[in-house]
């Protein structure tokens, strides 16, 4: 015959019947908070890098440069090539920044969903 002994009661303390559930909920809350914090850090790093690219690359490319030069040789094929390269860079960086914006929106949605999950788990924990 086996005998179940609650260690809290055996030690003279009071037993919380929800202790295991609370511990599991706390573990989940901590887990989701950890993911949320990592996403916050990544979002800031991506945003900072994008801002740097915007100010140090894109804005510089978009500035109107005099590509015509003074040399007639430059004004022909070299001018056309330079103008083509500037246009390619503007389009490429613009597309990149659009993709970054989409990524940051996706990350924010994930952060919001995690916040909702954490609130749900916290409310469940507090109701026990």
N, CA, C and O atoms as a Tinker XYZ file with bonds, in Angstrom:
   512  protein
     1  N      0.849000   -1.166000    0.000000    73     2
     2  CA     0.000000    0.000000    0.000000    64     1     3
     3  C      0.897000    1.230000    0.000000    63     2     4     5
     4  O      1.802000    1.350000    0.825000    81     3
     5  N      0.635000    2.146000   -0.937000    73     3     6
     6  CA     1.445000    3.357000   -0.998000    64     5     7
     7  C      0.713000    4.498000   -0.320000    63     6     8     9
     8  O     -0.515000    4.585000   -0.333000    81     7
     9  N      1.506000    5.361000    0.267000    73     7    10
    10  CA     0.947000    6.497000    0.993000    64     9    11
    11  C      1.468000    7.773000    0.354000    63    10    12    13
    12  O      2.674000    7.947000    0.180000    81    11
    13  N      0.536000    8.672000    0.002000    73    11    14
    14  CA     0.903000    9.967000   -0.573000    64    13    15
    15  C      1.100000   10.950000    0.566000    63    14    16    17
    16  O      0.229000   11.117000    1.420000    81    15
    17  N      2.254000   11.597000    0.569000    73    15    18
    18  CA     2.522000   12.588000    1.598000    64    17    19
    19  C      2.851000   13.906000    0.910000    63    18    20    21
    20  O      3.801000   13.999000    0.131000    81    19
    21  N      2.065000   14.901000    1.206000    73    19    22
    22  CA     2.346000   16.234000    0.672000    64    21    23
    23  C      3.473000   16.814000    1.500000    63    22    24    25
    24  O      3.347000   16.958000    2.716000    81    23
    25  N      4.565000   17.144000    0.852000    73    23    26
    26  CA     5.752000   17.599000    1.590000    64    25    27
    27  C      5.507000   18.903000    2.320000    63    26    28    29
    28  O      6.084000   19.140000    3.381000    81    27
    29  N      4.648000   19.760000    1.756000    73    27    30
    30  CA     4.361000   21.014000    2.453000    64    29    31
    31  C      3.643000   20.755000    3.769000    63    30    32    33
    32  O      3.957000   21.359000    4.794000    81    31
    33  N      2.683000   19.855000    3.724000    73    31    34
    34  CA     1.943000   19.545000    4.941000    64    33    35
    35  C      2.835000   18.791000    5.910000    63    34    36    37
    36  O      2.797000   19.037000    7.116000    81    35
    37  N      3.630000   17.882000    5.395000    73    35    38
    38  CA     4.530000   17.109000    6.248000    64    37    39
    39  C      5.517000   18.025000    6.956000    63    38    40    41
    40  O      5.933000   17.747000    8.081000    81    39
    41  N      5.895000   19.132000    6.287000    73    39    42
    42  CA     6.827000   20.076000    6.902000    64    41    43
    43  C      6.119000   21.060000    7.816000    63    42    44    45
    44  O      6.764000   21.912000    8.428000    81    43
    45  N      4.808000   20.954000    7.914000    73    43    46
    46  CA     4.067000   21.839000    8.796000    64    45    47
    47  C      3.594000   23.099000    8.097000    63    46    48    49
    48  O      2.962000   23.940000    8.735000    81    47
    49  N      3.874000   23.263000    6.810000    73    47    50
    50  CA     3.441000   24.450000    6.083000    64    49    51
    51  C      2.080000   24.236000    5.463000    63    50    52    53
    52  O      1.534000   23.134000    5.506000    81    51
    53  N      1.538000   25.285000    4.890000    73    51    54
    54  CA     0.254000   25.143000    4.216000    64    53    55
    55  C      0.509000   24.821000    2.751000    63    54    56    57
    56  O      1.507000   25.259000    2.180000    81    55
    57  N     -0.367000   24.079000    2.161000    73    55    58
    58  CA    -0.187000   23.656000    0.785000    64    57    59
    59  C     -1.085000   24.473000   -0.133000    63    58    60    61
    60  O     -2.262000   24.686000    0.158000    81    59
    61  N     -0.516000   24.925000   -1.242000    73    59    62
    62  CA    -1.289000   25.623000   -2.256000    64    61    63
    63  C     -1.622000   24.606000   -3.336000    63    62    64    65
    64  O     -0.726000   24.127000   -4.031000    81    63
    65  N     -2.894000   24.272000   -3.484000    73    63    66
    66  CA    -3.250000   23.256000   -4.475000    64    65    67
    67  C     -2.951000   23.708000   -5.913000    63    66    68    69
    68  O     -2.901000   22.889000   -6.829000    81    67
    69  N     -2.759000   24.990000   -6.093000    73    67    70
    70  CA    -2.495000   25.524000   -7.430000    64    69    71
    71  C     -1.018000   25.824000   -7.660000    63    70    72    73
    72  O     -0.658000   26.450000   -8.657000    81    71
    73  N     -0.173000   25.385000   -6.753000    73    71    74
    74  CA     1.256000   25.729000   -6.838000    64    73    75
    75  C      1.881000   25.237000   -8.143000    63    74    76    77
    76  O      2.638000   25.967000   -8.782000    81    75
    77  N      1.573000   24.027000   -8.531000    73    75    78
    78  CA     2.167000   23.481000   -9.761000    64    77    79
    79  C      1.671000   24.251000  -10.981000    63    78    80    81
    80  O      2.447000   24.552000  -11.887000    81    79
    81  N      0.387000   24.567000  -11.001000    73    79    82
    82  CA    -0.184000   25.329000  -12.119000    64    81    83
    83  C      0.424000   26.733000  -12.167000    63    82    84    85
    84  O      0.757000   27.233000  -13.241000    81    83
    85  N      0.569000   27.368000  -10.990000    73    83    86
    86  CA     1.172000   28.706000  -10.932000    64    85    87
    87  C      2.623000   28.668000  -11.416000    63    86    88    89
    88  O      3.073000   29.558000  -12.138000    81    87
    89  N      3.337000   27.633000  -11.011000    73    87    90
    90  CA     4.737000   27.508000  -11.439000    64    89    91
    91  C      4.825000   27.354000  -12.956000    63    90    92    93
    92  O      5.690000   27.952000  -13.595000    81    91
    93  N      3.936000   26.557000  -13.526000    73    91    94
    94  CA     3.923000   26.370000  -14.981000    64    93    95
    95  C      3.550000   27.663000  -15.693000    63    94    96    97
    96  O      4.157000   28.021000  -16.703000    81    95
    97  N      2.556000   28.357000  -15.167000    73    95    98
    98  CA     2.171000   29.644000  -15.773000    64    97    99
    99  C      3.312000   30.647000  -15.696000    63    98   100   101
   100  O      3.572000   31.373000  -16.655000    81    99
   101  N      3.991000   30.687000  -14.556000    73    99   102
   102  CA     5.121000   31.614000  -14.407000    64   101   103
   103  C      6.241000   31.263000  -15.382000    63   102   104   105
   104  O      6.886000   32.147000  -15.948000    81   103
   105  N      6.463000   29.973000  -15.569000    73   103   106
   106  CA     7.476000   29.538000  -16.526000    64   105   107
   107  C      7.119000   30.021000  -17.934000    63   106   108   109
   108  O      7.982000   30.500000  -18.670000    81   107
   109  N      5.850000   29.891000  -18.297000    73   107   110
   110  CA     5.399000   30.331000  -19.617000    64   109   111
   111  C      5.498000   31.852000  -19.762000    63   110   112   113
   112  O      5.921000   32.361000  -20.800000    81   111
   113  N      5.106000   32.558000  -18.718000    73   111   114
   114  CA     5.199000   34.028000  -18.743000    64   113   115
   115  C      6.646000   34.454000  -18.941000    63   114   116   117
   116  O      6.933000   35.328000  -19.758000    81   115
   117  N      7.551000   33.842000  -18.199000    73   115   118
   118  CA     8.974000   34.173000  -18.329000    64   117   119
   119  C      9.490000   33.845000  -19.729000    63   118   120   121
   120  O     10.261000   34.610000  -20.308000    81   119
   121  N      9.061000   32.708000  -20.263000    73   119   122
   122  CA     9.478000   32.280000  -21.596000    64   121   123
   123  C      9.032000   33.307000  -22.649000    63   122   124   125
   124  O      9.833000   33.754000  -23.469000    81   123
   125  N      7.753000   33.669000  -22.614000    73   123   126
   126  CA     7.235000   34.622000  -23.596000    64   125   127
   127  C      7.820000   36.023000  -23.402000    63   126   128   129
   128  O      8.045000   36.746000  -24.373000    81   127
   129  N      8.064000   36.396000  -22.160000    73   127   130
   130  CA     8.726000   37.685000  -21.916000    64   129   131
   131  C     10.134000   37.691000  -22.505000    63   130   132   133
   132  O     10.577000   38.701000  -23.053000    81   131
   133  N     10.837000   36.563000  -22.393000    73   131   134
   134  CA    12.179000   36.461000  -22.955000    64   133   135
   135  C     12.166000   36.633000  -24.468000    63   134   136   137
   136  O     13.004000   37.341000  -25.027000    81   135
   137  N     11.211000   35.981000  -25.129000    73   135   138
   138  CA    11.090000   36.128000  -26.586000    64   137   139
   139  C     10.740000   37.568000  -26.941000    63   138   140   141
   140  O     11.308000   38.140000  -27.871000    81   139
   141  N      9.810000   38.145000  -26.204000    73   139   142
   142  CA     9.382000   39.533000  -26.460000    64   141   143
   143  C     10.563000   40.485000  -26.306000    63   142   144   145
   144  O     10.745000   41.389000  -27.121000    81   143
   145  N     11.359000   40.285000  -25.268000    73   143   146
   146  CA    12.527000   41.147000  -25.050000    64   145   147
   147  C     13.537000   41.002000  -26.190000    63   146   148   149
   148  O     14.114000   41.992000  -26.640000    81   147
   149  N     13.750000   39.767000  -26.657000    73   147   150
   150  CA    14.665000   39.548000  -27.780000    64   149   151
   151  C     14.164000   40.243000  -29.040000    63   150   152   153
   152  O     14.945000   40.847000  -29.774000    81   151
   153  N     12.868000   40.157000  -29.287000    73   151   154
   154  CA    12.294000   40.826000  -30.452000    64   153   155
   155  C     12.426000   42.342000  -30.347000    63   154   156   157
   156  O     12.697000   43.016000  -31.341000    81   155
   157  N     12.235000   42.877000  -29.139000    73   155   158
   158  CA    12.409000   44.323000  -28.937000    64   157   159
   159  C     13.837000   44.752000  -29.269000    63   158   160   161
   160  O     14.050000   45.764000  -29.937000    81   159
   161  N     14.803000   43.979000  -28.803000    73   159   162
   162  CA    16.214000   44.298000  -29.063000    64   161   163
   163  C     16.510000   44.217000  -30.563000    63   162   164   165
   164  O     17.158000   45.103000  -31.120000    81   163
   165  N     16.040000   43.165000  -31.206000    73   163   166
   166  CA    16.262000   42.996000  -32.651000    64   165   167
   167  C     15.579000   44.101000  -33.438000    63   166   168   169
   168  O     16.148000   44.639000  -34.388000    81   167
   169  N     14.364000   44.436000  -33.043000    73   167   170
   170  CA    13.634000   45.493000  -33.744000    64   169   171
   171  C     14.384000   46.812000  -33.672000    63   170   172   173
   172  O     14.479000   47.530000  -34.667000    81   171
   173  N     14.916000   47.132000  -32.499000    73   171   174
   174  CA    15.673000   48.380000  -32.346000    64   173   175
   175  C     16.946000   48.347000  -33.184000    63   174   176   177
   176  O     17.283000   49.339000  -33.830000    81   175
   177  N     17.656000   47.222000  -33.183000    73   175   178
   178  CA    18.894000   47.113000  -33.967000    64   177   179
   179  C     18.607000   47.263000  -35.461000    63   178   180   181
   180  O     19.342000   47.949000  -36.172000    81   179
   181  N     17.536000   46.620000  -35.934000    73   179   182
   182  CA    17.178000   46.721000  -37.349000    64   181   183
   183  C     16.767000   48.152000  -37.687000    63   182   184   185
   184  O     17.159000   48.692000  -38.721000    81   183
   185  N     15.992000   48.746000  -36.824000    73   183   186
   186  CA    15.540000   50.122000  -37.048000    64   185   187
   187  C     16.721000   51.094000  -37.075000    63   186   188   189
   188  O     16.783000   51.982000  -37.925000    81   187
   189  N     17.650000   50.919000  -36.145000    73   187   190
   190  CA    18.843000   51.781000  -36.109000    64   189   191
   191  C     19.681000   51.614000  -37.372000    63   190   192   193
   192  O     20.159000   52.596000  -37.938000    81   191
   193  N     19.857000   50.372000  -37.811000    73   191   194
   194  CA    20.628000   50.119000  -39.034000    64   193   195
   195  C     19.929000   50.730000  -40.244000    63   194   196   197
   196  O     20.578000   51.305000  -41.118000    81   195
   197  N     18.617000   50.605000  -40.290000    73   195   198
   198  CA    17.856000   51.185000  -41.400000    64   197   199
   199  C     17.970000   52.703000  -41.405000    63   198   200   201
   200  O     18.127000   53.311000  -42.464000    81   199
   201  N     17.894000   53.314000  -40.237000    73   199   202
   202  CA    18.044000   54.774000  -40.154000    64   201   203
   203  C     19.429000   55.209000  -40.620000    63   202   204   205
   204  O     19.570000   56.225000  -41.301000    81   203
   205  N     20.444000   54.443000  -40.254000    73   203   206
   206  CA    21.808000   54.747000  -40.684000    64   205   207
   207  C     21.924000   54.639000  -42.202000    63   206   208   209
   208  O     22.516000   55.499000  -42.855000    81   207
   209  N     21.358000   53.582000  -42.744000    73   207   210
   210  CA    21.384000   53.419000  -44.205000    64   209   211
   211  C     20.625000   54.571000  -44.869000    63   210   212   213
   212  O     21.034000   55.079000  -45.913000    81   211
   213  N     19.535000   54.964000  -44.258000    73   211   214
   214  CA    18.758000   56.072000  -44.811000    64   213   215
   215  C     19.538000   57.367000  -44.857000    63   214   216   217
   216  O     19.540000   58.062000  -45.873000    81   215
   217  N     20.201000   57.693000  -43.763000    73   215   218
   218  CA    20.909000   58.975000  -43.710000    64   217   219
   219  C     22.288000   58.919000  -44.346000    63   218   220   221
   220  O     22.731000   59.897000  -44.949000    81   219
   221  N     22.970000   57.787000  -44.220000    73   219   222
   222  CA    24.354000   57.709000  -44.715000    64   221   223
   223  C     24.463000   57.176000  -46.140000    63   222   224   225
   224  O     25.508000   57.326000  -46.774000    81   223
   225  N     23.406000   56.558000  -46.652000    73   223   226
   226  CA    23.480000   55.994000  -48.003000    64   225   227
   227  C     22.380000   56.589000  -48.885000    63   226   228   229
   228  O     22.663000   57.305000  -49.846000    81   227
   229  N     21.132000   56.286000  -48.550000    73   227   230
   230  CA    20.023000   56.658000  -49.419000    64   229   231
   231  C     19.940000   58.167000  -49.646000    63   230   232   233
   232  O     19.834000   58.625000  -50.783000    81   231
   233  N     19.990000   58.932000  -48.559000    73   231   234
   234  CA    19.896000   60.391000  -48.706000    64   233   235
   235  C     21.056000   60.950000  -49.517000    63   234   236   237
   236  O     20.890000   61.920000  -50.258000    81   235
   237  N     22.217000   60.348000  -49.381000    73   235   238
   238  CA    23.388000   60.804000  -50.134000    64   237   239
   239  C     23.233000   60.498000  -51.625000    63   238   240   241
   240  O     23.605000   61.309000  -52.474000    81   239
   241  N     22.681000   59.325000  -51.935000    73   239   242
   242  CA    22.475000   58.942000  -53.329000    64   241   243
   243  C     21.411000   59.830000  -53.961000    63   242   244   245
   244  O     21.526000   60.238000  -55.117000    81   243
   245  N     20.380000   60.119000  -53.186000    73   243   246
   246  CA    19.261000   60.881000  -53.718000    64   245   247
   247  C     19.603000   62.357000  -53.929000    63   246   248   249
   248  O     18.896000   63.056000  -54.654000    81   247
   249  N     20.670000   62.832000  -53.308000    73   247   250
   250  CA    21.074000   64.226000  -53.522000    64   249   251
   251  C     21.403000   64.425000  -54.999000    63   250   252   253
   252  O     22.038000   63.575000  -55.623000    81   251
   253  N     20.973000   65.533000  -55.540000    73   251   254
   254  CA    21.275000   65.763000  -56.963000    64   253   255
   255  C     22.746000   66.140000  -57.168000    63   254   256   257
   256  O     23.200000   67.208000  -56.758000    81   255
   257  N     23.458000   65.239000  -57.806000    73   255   258
   258  CA    24.855000   65.491000  -58.136000    64   257   259
   259  C     24.940000   65.943000  -59.595000    63   258   260   261
   260  O     24.144000   65.530000  -60.438000    81   259
   261  N     25.897000   66.775000  -59.861000    73   259   262
   262  CA    26.163000   67.168000  -61.239000    64   261   263
   263  C     27.011000   66.076000  -61.868000    63   262   264   265
   264  O     28.229000   66.037000  -61.697000    81   263
   265  N     26.351000   65.194000  -62.596000    73   263   266
   266  CA    27.048000   64.078000  -63.214000    64   265   267
   267  C     27.543000   64.415000  -64.617000    63   266   268   269
   268  O     28.240000   63.619000  -65.247000    81   267
   269  N     27.182000   65.586000  -65.095000    73   267   270
   270  CA    27.555000   65.907000  -66.478000    64   269   271
   271  C     29.034000   66.209000  -66.627000    63   270   272   273
   272  O     29.605000   65.985000  -67.695000    81   271
   273  N     29.665000   66.715000  -65.572000    73   271   274
   274  CA    31.102000   67.010000  -65.631000    64   273   275
   275  C     31.419000   68.076000  -66.668000    63   274   276   277
   276  O     30.526000   68.583000  -67.348000    81   275
   277  N     32.695000   68.409000  -66.781000    73   275   278
   278  CA    33.123000   69.429000  -67.726000    64   277   279
   279  C     33.745000   68.814000  -68.971000    63   278   280   281
   280  O     33.912000   69.491000  -69.986000    81   279
   281  N     34.080000   67.561000  -68.896000    73   279   282
   282  CA    34.792000   66.877000  -69.978000    64   281   283
   283  C     33.776000   66.255000  -70.937000    63   282   284   285
   284  O     32.866000   65.547000  -70.506000    81   283
   285  N     33.930000   66.517000  -72.228000    73   283   286
   286  CA    32.999000   65.980000  -73.215000    64   285   287
   287  C     32.982000   64.457000  -73.206000    63   286   288   289
   288  O     31.937000   63.856000  -73.453000    81   287
   289  N     34.140000   63.807000  -72.921000    73   287   290
   290  CA    34.172000   62.348000  -72.850000    64   289   291
   291  C     33.271000   61.844000  -71.720000    63   290   292   293
   292  O     32.581000   60.835000  -71.865000    81   291
   293  N     33.290000   62.560000  -70.596000    73   291   294
   294  CA    32.481000   62.167000  -69.441000    64   293   295
   295  C     31.005000   62.308000  -69.757000    63   294   296   297
   296  O     30.191000   61.503000  -69.302000    81   295
   297  N     30.657000   63.310000  -70.521000    73   295   298
   298  CA    29.250000   63.598000  -70.773000    64   297   299
   299  C     28.570000   62.545000  -71.645000    63   298   300   301
   300  O     27.342000   62.518000  -71.717000    81   299
   301  N     29.302000   61.716000  -72.281000    73   299   302
   302  CA    28.698000   60.682000  -73.114000    64   301   303
   303  C     28.382000   59.429000  -72.328000    63   302   304   305
   304  O     27.508000   59.440000  -71.461000    81   303
   305  N     29.086000   58.347000  -72.623000    73   303   306
   306  CA    28.834000   57.042000  -72.024000    64   305   307
   307  C     29.056000   57.042000  -70.523000    63   306   308   309
   308  O     28.281000   56.427000  -69.789000    81   307
   309  N     30.096000   57.718000  -70.047000    73   307   310
   310  CA    30.356000   57.752000  -68.603000    64   309   311
   311  C     29.187000   58.387000  -67.859000    63   310   312   313
   312  O     28.789000   57.893000  -66.804000    81   311
   313  N     28.639000   59.458000  -68.384000    73   311   314
   314  CA    27.489000   60.117000  -67.755000    64   313   315
   315  C     26.298000   59.161000  -67.719000    63   314   316   317
   316  O     25.638000   59.013000  -66.691000    81   315
   317  N     26.035000   58.518000  -68.851000    73   315   318
   318  CA    24.906000   57.585000  -68.919000    64   317   319
   319  C     25.081000   56.428000  -67.939000    63   318   320   321
   320  O     24.133000   56.024000  -67.266000    81   319
   321  N     26.312000   55.896000  -67.864000    73   319   322
   322  CA    26.598000   54.803000  -66.922000    64   321   323
   323  C     26.423000   55.266000  -65.479000    63   322   324   325
   324  O     25.826000   54.560000  -64.665000    81   323
   325  N     26.945000   56.456000  -65.161000    73   323   326
   326  CA    26.832000   56.980000  -63.799000    64   325   327
   327  C     25.373000   57.204000  -63.430000    63   326   328   329
   328  O     24.953000   56.855000  -62.327000    81   327
   329  N     24.602000   57.778000  -64.333000    73   327   330
   330  CA    23.191000   58.016000  -64.079000    64   329   331
   331  C     22.447000   56.696000  -63.888000    63   330   332   333
   332  O     21.576000   56.591000  -63.025000    81   331
   333  N     22.787000   55.703000  -64.683000    73   331   334
   334  CA    22.177000   54.385000  -64.556000    64   333   335
   335  C     22.509000   53.757000  -63.201000    63   334   336   337
   336  O     21.638000   53.163000  -62.564000    81   335
   337  N     23.758000   53.885000  -62.759000    73   335   338
   338  CA    24.167000   53.325000  -61.466000    64   337   339
   339  C     23.471000   54.029000  -60.310000    63   338   340   341
   340  O     23.053000   53.378000  -59.353000    81   339
   341  N     23.341000   55.350000  -60.387000    73   339   342
   342  CA    22.647000   56.090000  -59.331000    64   341   343
   343  C     21.193000   55.649000  -59.266000    63   342   344   345
   344  O     20.651000   55.442000  -58.180000    81   343
   345  N     20.574000   55.507000  -60.399000    73   343   346
   346  CA    19.179000   55.069000  -60.442000    64   345   347
   347  C     19.036000   53.659000  -59.866000    63   346   348   349
   348  O     18.117000   53.391000  -59.092000    81   347
   349  N     19.945000   52.764000  -60.244000    73   347   350
   350  CA    19.921000   51.391000  -59.720000    64   349   351
   351  C     20.077000   51.391000  -58.201000    63   350   352   353
   352  O     19.369000   50.661000  -57.507000    81   351
   353  N     20.995000   52.202000  -57.681000    73   351   354
   354  CA    21.197000   52.277000  -56.234000    64   353   355
   355  C     19.965000   52.829000  -55.537000    63   354   356   357
   356  O     19.554000   52.314000  -54.498000    81   355
   357  N     19.379000   53.867000  -56.099000    73   355   358
   358  CA    18.177000   54.443000  -55.489000    64   357   359
   359  C     17.058000   53.405000  -55.422000    63   358   360   361
   360  O     16.402000   53.256000  -54.391000    81   359
   361  N     16.847000   52.696000  -56.515000    73   359   362
   362  CA    15.785000   51.693000  -56.558000    64   361   363
   363  C     16.088000   50.549000  -55.588000    63   362   364   365
   364  O     15.203000   50.107000  -54.855000    81   363
   365  N     17.323000   50.072000  -55.581000    73   363   366
   366  CA    17.704000   48.948000  -54.719000    64   365   367
   367  C     17.584000   49.300000  -53.244000    63   366   368   369
   368  O     17.020000   48.541000  -52.456000    81   367
   369  N     18.122000   50.461000  -52.880000    73   367   370
   370  CA    18.051000   50.870000  -51.473000    64   369   371
   371  C     16.607000   51.147000  -51.088000    63   370   372   373
   372  O     16.189000   50.815000  -49.979000    81   371
   373  N     15.847000   51.746000  -51.979000    73   371   374
   374  CA    14.430000   51.993000  -51.693000    64   373   375
   375  C     13.673000   50.700000  -51.477000    63   374   376   377
   376  O     12.860000   50.603000  -50.558000    81   375
   377  N     13.930000   49.700000  -52.316000    73   375   378
   378  CA    13.278000   48.396000  -52.162000    64   377   379
   379  C     13.694000   47.740000  -50.844000    63   378   380   381
   380  O     12.865000   47.174000  -50.131000    81   379
   381  N     14.992000   47.823000  -50.532000    73   379   382
   382  CA    15.503000   47.267000  -49.278000    64   381   383
   383  C     14.792000   47.914000  -48.090000    63   382   384   385
   384  O     14.352000   47.232000  -47.165000    81   383
   385  N     14.689000   49.238000  -48.133000    73   383   386
   386  CA    14.071000   49.934000  -47.005000    64   385   387
   387  C     12.592000   49.581000  -46.891000    63   386   388   389
   388  O     12.049000   49.548000  -45.786000    81   387
   389  N     11.942000   49.320000  -48.008000    73   387   390
   390  CA    10.551000   48.875000  -47.968000    64   389   391
   391  C     10.424000   47.510000  -47.315000    63   390   392   393
   392  O      9.507000   47.267000  -46.532000    81   391
   393  N     11.358000   46.617000  -47.646000    73   391   394
   394  CA    11.365000   45.281000  -47.039000    64   393   395
   395  C     11.645000   45.367000  -45.534000    63   394   396   397
   396  O     11.056000   44.633000  -44.741000    81   395
   397  N     12.539000   46.260000  -45.160000    73   395   398
   398  CA    12.840000   46.450000  -43.732000    64   397   399
   399  C     11.606000   46.961000  -43.006000    63   398   400   401
   400  O     11.305000   46.522000  -41.896000    81   399
   401  N     10.903000   47.879000  -43.627000    73   399   402
   402  CA     9.679000   48.411000  -43.023000    64   401   403
   403  C      8.652000   47.298000  -42.807000    63   402   404   405
   404  O      8.001000   47.243000  -41.764000    81   403
   405  N      8.510000   46.418000  -43.793000    73   403   406
   406  CA     7.597000   45.279000  -43.669000    64   405   407
   407  C      8.049000   44.360000  -42.534000    63   406   408   409
   408  O      7.233000   43.906000  -41.732000    81   407
   409  N      9.350000   44.089000  -42.471000    73   407   410
   410  CA     9.890000   43.244000  -41.406000    64   409   411
   411  C      9.623000   43.853000  -40.033000    63   410   412   413
   412  O      9.212000   43.149000  -39.111000    81   411
   413  N      9.854000   45.154000  -39.894000    73   411   414
   414  CA     9.624000   45.813000  -38.609000    64   413   415
   415  C      8.144000   45.750000  -38.220000    63   414   416   417
   416  O      7.818000   45.597000  -37.043000    81   415
   417  N      7.260000   45.867000  -39.193000    73   415   418
   418  CA     5.822000   45.738000  -38.920000    64   417   419
   419  C      5.485000   44.323000  -38.451000    63   418   420   421
   420  O      4.705000   44.133000  -37.518000    81   419
   421  N      6.084000   43.340000  -39.113000    73   419   422
   422  CA     5.856000   41.939000  -38.717000    64   421   423
   423  C      6.367000   41.686000  -37.300000    63   422   424   425
   424  O      5.708000   41.014000  -36.507000    81   423
   425  N      7.524000   42.218000  -36.995000    73   423   426
   426  CA     8.086000   42.056000  -35.645000    64   425   427
   427  C      7.172000   42.719000  -34.628000    63   426   428   429
   428  O      6.927000   42.157000  -33.561000    81   427
   429  N      6.663000   43.907000  -34.942000    73   427   430
   430  CA     5.782000   44.599000  -34.005000    64   429   431
   431  C      4.498000   43.812000  -33.778000    63   430   432   433
   432  O      3.999000   43.748000  -32.655000    81   431
   433  N      3.964000   43.214000  -34.833000    73   431   434
   434  CA     2.771000   42.379000  -34.671000    64   433   435
   435  C      3.062000   41.189000  -33.759000    63   434   436   437
   436  O      2.234000   40.830000  -32.922000    81   435
   437  N      4.223000   40.585000  -33.918000    73   435   438
   438  CA     4.606000   39.455000  -33.054000    64   437   439
   439  C      4.749000   39.921000  -31.606000    63   438   440   441
   440  O      4.311000   39.233000  -30.684000    81   439
   441  N      5.359000   41.085000  -31.408000    73   439   442
   442  CA     5.502000   41.636000  -30.060000    64   441   443
   443  C      4.125000   41.876000  -29.446000    63   442   444   445
   444  O      3.899000   41.562000  -28.277000    81   443
   445  N      3.211000   42.430000  -30.232000    73   443   446
   446  CA     1.855000   42.678000  -29.731000    64   445   447
   447  C      1.150000   41.374000  -29.348000    63   446   448   449
   448  O      0.492000   41.300000  -28.311000    81   447
   449  N      1.295000   40.343000  -30.196000    73   447   450
   450  CA     0.672000   39.049000  -29.887000    64   449   451
   451  C      1.269000   38.439000  -28.628000    63   450   452   453
   452  O      0.555000   37.855000  -27.813000    81   451
   453  N      2.587000   38.578000  -28.473000    73   451   454
   454  CA     3.230000   38.077000  -27.255000    64   453   455
   455  C      2.714000   38.826000  -26.036000    63   454   456   457
   456  O      2.478000   38.223000  -24.989000    81   455
   457  N      2.539000   40.128000  -26.166000    73   455   458
   458  CA     2.001000   40.925000  -25.060000    64   457   459
   459  C      0.614000   40.450000  -24.665000    63   458   460   461
   460  O      0.292000   40.363000  -23.480000    81   459
   461  N     -0.211000   40.140000  -25.670000    73   459   462
   462  CA    -1.551000   39.613000  -25.393000    64   461   463
   463  C     -1.472000   38.268000  -24.678000    63   462   464   465
   464  O     -2.211000   38.021000  -23.725000    81   463
   465  N     -0.576000   37.404000  -25.140000    73   463   466
   466  CA    -0.419000   36.081000  -24.521000    64   465   467
   467  C      0.064000   36.220000  -23.074000    63   466   468   469
   468  O     -0.417000   35.525000  -22.178000    81   467
   469  N      1.013000   37.121000  -22.863000    73   467   470
   470  CA     1.539000   37.342000  -21.507000    64   469   471
   471  C      0.435000   37.859000  -20.593000    63   470   472   473
   472  O      0.326000   37.430000  -19.444000    81   471
   473  N     -0.387000   38.784000  -21.100000    73   471   474
   474  CA    -1.507000   39.312000  -20.313000    64   473   475
   475  C     -2.495000   38.207000  -19.977000    63   474   476   477
   476  O     -2.983000   38.118000  -18.851000    81   475
   477  N     -2.786000   37.363000  -20.967000    73   475   478
   478  CA    -3.702000   36.236000  -20.757000    64   477   479
   479  C     -3.167000   35.297000  -19.670000    63   478   480   481
   480  O     -3.902000   34.904000  -18.765000    81   479
   481  N     -1.897000   34.948000  -19.768000    73   479   482
   482  CA    -1.294000   34.051000  -18.778000    64   481   483
   483  C     -1.227000   34.712000  -17.400000    63   482   484   485
   484  O     -1.456000   34.056000  -16.384000    81   483
   485  N     -0.918000   35.991000  -17.366000    73   483   486
   486  CA    -0.856000   36.723000  -16.092000    64   485   487
   487  C     -2.223000   36.766000  -15.440000    63   486   488   489
   488  O     -2.341000   36.586000  -14.228000    81   487
   489  N     -3.260000   37.003000  -16.233000    73   487   490
   490  CA    -4.625000   37.015000  -15.681000    64   489   491
   491  C     -5.002000   35.647000  -15.141000    63   490   492   493
   492  O     -5.626000   35.538000  -14.086000    81   491
   493  N     -4.623000   34.605000  -15.867000    73   491   494
   494  CA    -4.897000   33.248000  -15.384000    64   493   495
   495  C     -4.146000   32.978000  -14.087000    63   494   496   497
   496  O     -4.701000   32.408000  -13.148000    81   495
   497  N     -2.885000   33.388000  -14.039000    73   495   498
   498  CA    -2.079000   33.213000  -12.825000    64   497   499
   499  C     -2.713000   33.927000  -11.643000    63   498   500   501
   500  O     -2.834000   33.363000  -10.556000    81   499
   501  N     -3.120000   35.177000  -11.864000    73   499   502
   502  CA    -3.711000   35.976000  -10.788000    64   501   503
   503  C     -5.073000   35.458000  -10.331000    63   502   504   505
   504  O     -5.498000   35.729000   -9.207000    81   503
   505  N     -5.762000   34.708000  -11.205000    73   503   506
   506  CA    -7.072000   34.181000  -10.826000    64   505   507
   507  C     -6.966000   32.935000   -9.944000    63   506   508   509
   508  O     -7.949000   32.509000   -9.337000    81   507
   509  N     -5.768000   32.359000   -9.882000    73   507   510
   510  CA    -5.604000   31.137000   -9.061000    64   509   511
   511  C     -5.437000   31.479000   -7.595000    63   510   512
   512  O     -5.288000   30.582000   -6.766000    81   511
